Tab-separated table of C-alpha atoms in Angstrom:
chain	number	residue	atom	x	y	z
A	21	MET	CA	-22.112	6.335	-6.181
A	22	PRO	CA	-18.727	7.200	-4.638
A	23	GLY	CA	-17.079	3.976	-3.556
A	24	ALA	CA	-19.254	1.914	-5.899
A	25	MET	CA	-18.505	3.453	-9.283
A	26	ARG	CA	-18.637	1.333	-12.407
A	27	GLU	CA	-16.831	1.763	-15.701
A	28	ILE	CA	-19.242	1.680	-18.654
A	29	ILE	CA	-17.536	-0.476	-21.265
A	30	ASP	CA	-19.632	0.603	-24.263
A	31	GLY	CA	-18.526	3.919	-25.693
A	32	ALA	CA	-21.103	6.700	-25.769
A	33	ALA	CA	-22.456	7.682	-29.177
A	34	SER	CA	-22.691	11.306	-28.004
A	35	PHE	CA	-21.312	13.149	-24.994
A	36	ASP	CA	-22.290	16.773	-24.339
A	37	ARG	CA	-20.707	18.344	-21.262
A	38	SER	CA	-21.386	22.018	-21.946
A	39	PRO	CA	-21.885	24.287	-18.901
A	40	ASP	CA	-25.311	25.785	-18.327
A	41	LEU	CA	-24.629	29.506	-18.800
A	42	GLY	CA	-28.224	30.494	-17.980
A	43	VAL	CA	-27.889	33.920	-19.624
A	44	SER	CA	-31.127	35.898	-20.053
A	45	GLU	CA	-31.499	38.769	-22.500
A	46	PHE	CA	-33.898	41.714	-22.121
A	47	ARG	CA	-34.597	44.168	-24.949
A	48	ALA	CA	-36.012	47.614	-24.159
A	49	LEU	CA	-38.358	49.500	-26.477
A	50	ASP	CA	-35.558	51.979	-27.238
A	51	GLY	CA	-33.378	49.128	-28.540
A	52	GLY	CA	-31.155	48.758	-25.485
A	53	VAL	CA	-30.128	45.234	-24.499
A	54	THR	CA	-29.561	44.031	-20.927
A	55	THR	CA	-28.171	40.596	-20.113
A	56	TRP	CA	-28.216	38.723	-16.813
A	57	ALA	CA	-26.188	35.655	-15.861
A	58	PRO	CA	-26.368	33.638	-12.624
A	59	PRO	CA	-23.259	33.731	-10.416
A	60	VAL	CA	-22.789	29.950	-10.811
A	61	GLN	CA	-22.819	28.129	-14.157
A	62	PRO	CA	-23.308	24.421	-13.365
A	63	ARG	CA	-22.078	21.816	-15.804
A	64	ARG	CA	-24.587	19.554	-17.516
A	65	LEU	CA	-23.803	16.124	-18.939
A	66	LYS	CA	-25.887	14.513	-21.664
A	67	LEU	CA	-24.817	11.029	-22.724
A	68	GLN	CA	-26.354	8.731	-25.312
A	69	TRP	CA	-25.421	5.100	-26.021
A	70	ALA	CA	-26.572	3.131	-29.060
A	71	SER	CA	-26.480	-0.091	-27.023
A	72	MET	CA	-25.250	-1.312	-23.645
A	73	GLU	CA	-24.715	-4.530	-21.704
A	74	LEU	CA	-27.450	-5.506	-19.245
A	75	GLY	CA	-25.243	-5.182	-16.143
A	76	ASP	CA	-24.282	-1.603	-17.035
A	77	VAL	CA	-27.914	-0.681	-17.701
A	78	ASP	CA	-28.910	-2.124	-14.320
A	79	HIS	CA	-26.248	0.019	-12.642
A	80	LEU	CA	-27.498	3.217	-14.312
A	81	ASP	CA	-31.103	2.261	-13.589
A	82	ARG	CA	-30.433	1.893	-9.859
A	83	LEU	CA	-28.648	5.243	-9.793
A	84	ALA	CA	-31.411	7.014	-11.721
A	85	ARG	CA	-34.170	5.622	-9.473
A	86	ARG	CA	-32.099	6.277	-6.326
A	87	LEU	CA	-32.600	2.740	-5.060
A	88	ASP	CA	-29.405	2.627	-2.991
A	89	ALA	CA	-28.914	6.260	-1.919
A	90	PRO	CA	-30.478	9.657	-2.609
A	91	GLY	CA	-27.306	10.949	-4.274
A	92	PRO	CA	-25.481	12.888	-5.466
A	93	VAL	CA	-23.526	10.694	-7.865
A	94	ALA	CA	-19.915	10.838	-9.012
A	95	VAL	CA	-18.881	10.942	-12.666
A	96	VAL	CA	-15.234	10.697	-13.646
A	97	ASP	CA	-15.266	12.499	-16.988
A	98	PRO	CA	-13.150	10.499	-19.473
A	99	LEU	CA	-12.374	13.694	-21.403
A	100	SER	CA	-11.231	15.714	-18.379
A	101	ARG	CA	-7.542	16.663	-18.481
A	102	ASN	CA	-7.503	17.960	-14.898
A	103	LEU	CA	-9.887	16.729	-12.176
A	104	LEU	CA	-9.144	19.773	-10.009
A	105	SER	CA	-11.520	22.721	-10.276
A	106	GLY	CA	-10.566	25.736	-12.353
A	107	ALA	CA	-9.566	27.914	-9.389
A	108	GLN	CA	-7.956	25.076	-7.455
A	109	GLY	CA	-5.960	23.932	-10.475
A	110	ALA	CA	-4.728	27.491	-10.975
A	111	GLY	CA	-3.940	28.188	-7.302
A	112	LEU	CA	-6.512	30.984	-6.987
A	113	GLY	CA	-9.394	31.973	-4.719
A	114	ALA	CA	-10.614	30.828	-1.317
A	115	THR	CA	-8.108	28.851	0.717
A	116	ALA	CA	-10.807	26.359	1.829
A	117	LYS	CA	-9.897	24.353	-1.280
A	118	TRP	CA	-6.794	23.235	0.628
A	119	SER	CA	-6.069	21.984	4.138
A	120	VAL	CA	-2.852	21.825	6.119
A	121	SER	CA	-1.246	19.767	8.870
A	122	GLY	CA	-1.743	21.682	12.124
A	123	SER	CA	-0.276	25.175	12.173
A	124	ASP	CA	2.812	24.269	10.158
A	125	ILE	CA	1.494	25.910	6.983
A	126	ILE	CA	-0.440	29.158	6.499
A	127	LEU	CA	-2.181	30.064	3.228
A	128	TYR	CA	-2.431	33.744	2.296
A	129	GLY	CA	-4.228	35.901	-0.229
A	130	GLY	CA	-6.873	33.639	-1.677
A	131	ASP	CA	-9.805	34.891	0.429
A	132	ILE	CA	-9.411	38.495	-0.723
A	133	GLY	CA	-10.972	37.755	-4.129
A	134	PRO	CA	-11.627	34.895	-6.549
A	135	HIS	CA	-8.711	35.795	-8.823
A	136	VAL	CA	-6.105	36.486	-6.151
A	137	PRO	CA	-3.164	34.023	-6.179
A	138	VAL	CA	-2.708	31.846	-3.105
A	139	THR	CA	0.634	31.942	-1.303
A	140	VAL	CA	1.933	29.007	0.748
A	141	SER	CA	3.976	29.835	3.847
A	142	VAL	CA	5.663	26.914	5.635
A	143	GLU	CA	6.112	28.228	9.177
A	144	SER	CA	7.477	25.144	10.949
A	145	LEU	CA	8.221	21.463	10.395
A	146	HIS	CA	7.578	18.195	12.189
A	147	VAL	CA	10.161	15.442	12.021
A	148	ASP	CA	8.686	14.195	8.721
A	149	GLY	CA	7.918	17.653	7.280
A	150	ALA	CA	4.736	19.693	6.711
A	151	ASP	CA	1.815	18.510	4.587
A	152	LEU	CA	-0.534	20.443	2.291
A	153	TYR	CA	-3.714	18.733	0.967
A	154	TRP	CA	-5.958	19.450	-2.046
A	155	ASN	CA	-9.629	19.009	-0.982
A	156	HIS	CA	-12.698	17.960	-2.950
A	157	PRO	CA	-15.689	20.280	-2.322
A	158	SER	CA	-18.192	17.450	-1.626
A	159	TRP	CA	-16.400	14.269	-0.555
A	160	PRO	CA	-13.385	13.171	1.541
A	161	GLY	CA	-11.375	13.121	-1.674
A	162	PHE	CA	-11.690	12.772	-5.426
A	163	PRO	CA	-13.764	9.698	-6.407
A	164	VAL	CA	-11.736	6.862	-7.948
A	165	THR	CA	-11.954	3.117	-8.563
A	166	PRO	CA	-9.300	0.456	-7.802
A	167	GLY	CA	-6.967	-0.076	-10.736
A	168	MET	CA	-7.393	3.445	-12.122
A	169	GLU	CA	-4.122	5.141	-13.124
A	170	LEU	CA	-3.590	8.694	-11.852
A	171	THR	CA	-1.058	11.457	-12.440
A	172	TRP	CA	-0.474	14.086	-9.754
A	173	TRP	CA	1.835	17.115	-10.037
A	174	ALA	CA	2.009	20.443	-8.184
A	175	TYR	CA	3.604	22.181	-11.132
A	176	GLY	CA	3.372	25.757	-9.832
A	177	LEU	CA	5.111	25.091	-6.522
A	178	MET	CA	7.809	23.210	-8.367
A	179	GLN	CA	8.287	26.249	-10.638
A	180	SER	CA	8.501	28.430	-7.506
A	181	THR	CA	11.422	26.224	-6.347
A	182	ALA	CA	9.504	25.215	-3.212
A	183	ALA	CA	11.236	22.808	-0.839
A	184	ILE	CA	9.134	19.749	-1.798
A	185	SER	CA	10.325	16.440	-0.406
A	186	ALA	CA	7.499	14.350	-1.932
A	187	HIS	CA	4.277	14.325	-3.902
A	188	ARG	CA	1.743	12.189	-2.020
A	189	LEU	CA	-1.594	10.479	-2.738
A	190	GLU	CA	-3.727	9.601	0.282
A	191	TRP	CA	-6.022	6.600	-0.329
A	192	ILE	CA	-9.412	6.711	1.444
A	193	THR	CA	-12.124	4.042	1.747
A	194	PRO	CA	-15.750	4.743	0.698
A	195	THR	CA	-16.563	5.269	4.391
A	196	GLY	CA	-13.846	7.904	4.847
A	197	THR	CA	-11.124	5.825	6.539
A	198	VAL	CA	-7.563	6.480	5.381
A	199	LEU	CA	-6.050	3.277	3.965
A	200	GLY	CA	-2.550	4.613	3.454
A	201	THR	CA	-0.445	6.999	1.404
A	202	SER	CA	1.797	6.602	-1.624
A	203	ALA	CA	4.706	8.999	-2.049
A	204	SER	CA	7.004	9.962	-4.891
A	205	PRO	CA	10.222	11.827	-3.978
A	206	GLY	CA	11.225	14.829	-6.041
A	207	ASN	CA	9.463	17.555	-7.988
A	208	GLY	CA	8.374	15.606	-11.082
A	209	PRO	CA	4.910	14.192	-11.840
A	210	MET	CA	3.745	11.259	-9.712
A	211	VAL	CA	1.981	8.334	-11.429
A	212	GLU	CA	0.206	5.662	-9.341
A	213	TYR	CA	-2.490	3.002	-9.633
A	214	VAL	CA	-5.425	3.150	-7.199
A	215	PRO	CA	-5.167	0.258	-4.687
A	216	LEU	CA	-7.945	-2.124	-3.676
A	217	PHE	CA	-10.754	-0.972	-1.348
A	218	THR	CA	-10.216	2.691	-2.297
A	219	GLY	CA	-13.147	5.027	-2.934
A	220	PHE	CA	-11.385	8.414	-2.851
A	221	VAL	CA	-7.940	9.914	-3.292
A	222	ARG	CA	-6.630	13.147	-1.769
A	223	PRO	CA	-3.496	14.635	-3.360
A	224	ALA	CA	-0.933	16.243	-1.075
A	225	LEU	CA	2.588	17.643	-0.852
A	226	ARG	CA	5.193	17.331	1.847
A	227	PHE	CA	7.582	20.239	2.397
A	228	SER	CA	11.084	19.768	3.770
A	229	ALA	CA	12.022	23.377	4.648
A	230	ARG	CA	10.480	26.632	5.770
A	231	GLY	CA	9.707	29.310	3.200
A	232	MET	CA	7.034	31.159	1.224
A	233	TRP	CA	6.041	30.363	-2.358
A	234	ASP	CA	3.240	30.983	-4.877
A	235	MET	CA	0.794	28.086	-5.113
A	236	GLY	CA	0.483	28.215	-8.894
A	237	ALA	CA	-0.931	25.477	-11.095
A	238	SER	CA	-1.433	21.806	-10.257
A	239	VAL	CA	-2.969	18.828	-12.029
A	240	LEU	CA	-4.681	15.584	-10.998
A	241	ALA	CA	-5.606	13.521	-14.042
A	242	MET	CA	-6.483	10.005	-15.156
A	243	GLY	CA	-3.799	8.022	-16.942
A	244	ASN	CA	-0.046	8.460	-17.216
A	245	LYS	CA	0.376	12.127	-18.154
A	246	ARG	CA	4.047	12.277	-17.132
A	247	PRO	CA	5.528	12.775	-20.643
A	248	GLU	CA	2.894	15.354	-21.554
A	249	LEU	CA	3.391	17.375	-18.355
A	250	ASN	CA	7.192	17.251	-18.473
A	251	THR	CA	7.183	18.927	-21.882
A	252	ALA	CA	4.235	21.299	-21.383
A	253	ALA	CA	4.800	24.954	-20.573
A	254	GLN	CA	1.714	24.896	-18.351
A	255	PRO	CA	-0.501	22.035	-17.076
A	256	PRO	CA	-4.079	21.860	-18.411
A	257	ALA	CA	-6.634	24.143	-16.794
A	258	GLY	CA	-8.760	22.574	-14.078
A	259	GLU	CA	-12.101	21.222	-15.272
A	260	GLY	CA	-13.295	19.855	-11.947
A	261	CYS	CA	-14.804	16.583	-10.765
A	262	PRO	CA	-18.128	17.813	-9.334
A	263	SER	CA	-20.976	15.854	-7.797
A	264	TYR	CA	-24.011	15.413	-10.035
A	265	SER	CA	-27.742	14.788	-9.766
A	266	ILE	CA	-29.411	12.622	-12.412
A	267	THR	CA	-32.208	14.622	-14.067
A	268	GLY	CA	-33.100	12.340	-16.974
A	269	TYR	CA	-32.832	8.662	-17.918
A	270	SER	CA	-34.292	6.543	-20.722
A	271	HIS	CA	-33.703	3.257	-22.562
A	272	GLU	CA	-35.317	0.749	-24.875
A	273	ALA	CA	-35.096	-2.980	-24.233
A	274	SER	CA	-33.961	-5.493	-26.851
A	275	PRO	CA	-34.818	-8.898	-25.348
A	276	GLY	CA	-33.578	-10.822	-28.377
A	277	ASP	CA	-29.869	-10.364	-27.629
A	278	GLY	CA	-30.002	-9.309	-23.956
A	279	ARG	CA	-28.863	-5.747	-24.679
A	280	TYR	CA	-30.524	-2.360	-24.363
A	281	ARG	CA	-30.777	0.271	-27.074
A	282	ASP	CA	-30.821	4.069	-27.145
A	283	ILE	CA	-29.821	4.650	-23.529
A	284	GLY	CA	-29.913	8.302	-22.517
A	285	LEU	CA	-28.613	9.885	-19.315
A	286	GLU	CA	-28.754	13.542	-18.247
A	287	LEU	CA	-27.038	15.003	-15.176
A	288	VAL	CA	-26.585	18.461	-13.693
A	289	GLU	CA	-23.821	19.580	-11.338
A	290	VAL	CA	-24.867	19.964	-7.712
A	291	THR	CA	-23.887	23.494	-6.652
A	292	ARG	CA	-23.451	24.848	-3.134
């Protein structure tokens, strides 16, 4: 659960994270073909471990049986190169994916259509500047665990020569209380370790001057991606960090060595 996530030490033998396209095909008697696809294609995760330590199995078992909370659960995908969603990572679509400090910043364009670029207009400044936040669709921020290394970079606004005084990461407890904020001056990627007692992180920018710029691409990723991003022409596309519901769970006990065998876990993205 968010705020109580656990790293599974044993590597998965298989890891399928294909989206559920849900496409149906209809064939008419005259040979014509009609296809239908749902407007939302949720991601499904299917993981299989050959063996696992008892403590990790107990953690998955409690989640699967919803002993502590009804869900949904958080999964930080170890293969994800950008925890932001596709549209958010590209600076497109509805402006609800961002929030601003007061009336200092106005976002334009994104609510016209899903592929319309978002424009950031800094209208005024407080003494410390104006802040723009990247929101998670389900939680107060993106789920993290203490000690995790993160890279944050608003690449598109940097390319637009926006007046950025600092990249910022706001640390939030599992109950939603803000612990504090780390800041990195300049336009380059910011790399930080998650502090103790943190359950979520919310990336942000602070502007130091008025102006209007294209939002463009941004990336929030696990690990130190600074060298990769500094040399890349474009940050990786957003893959998202959605909330999931557990739809399947299985394991076989091996009492002889205290481990479990053939652990299977299936999850589906919770859509809204």
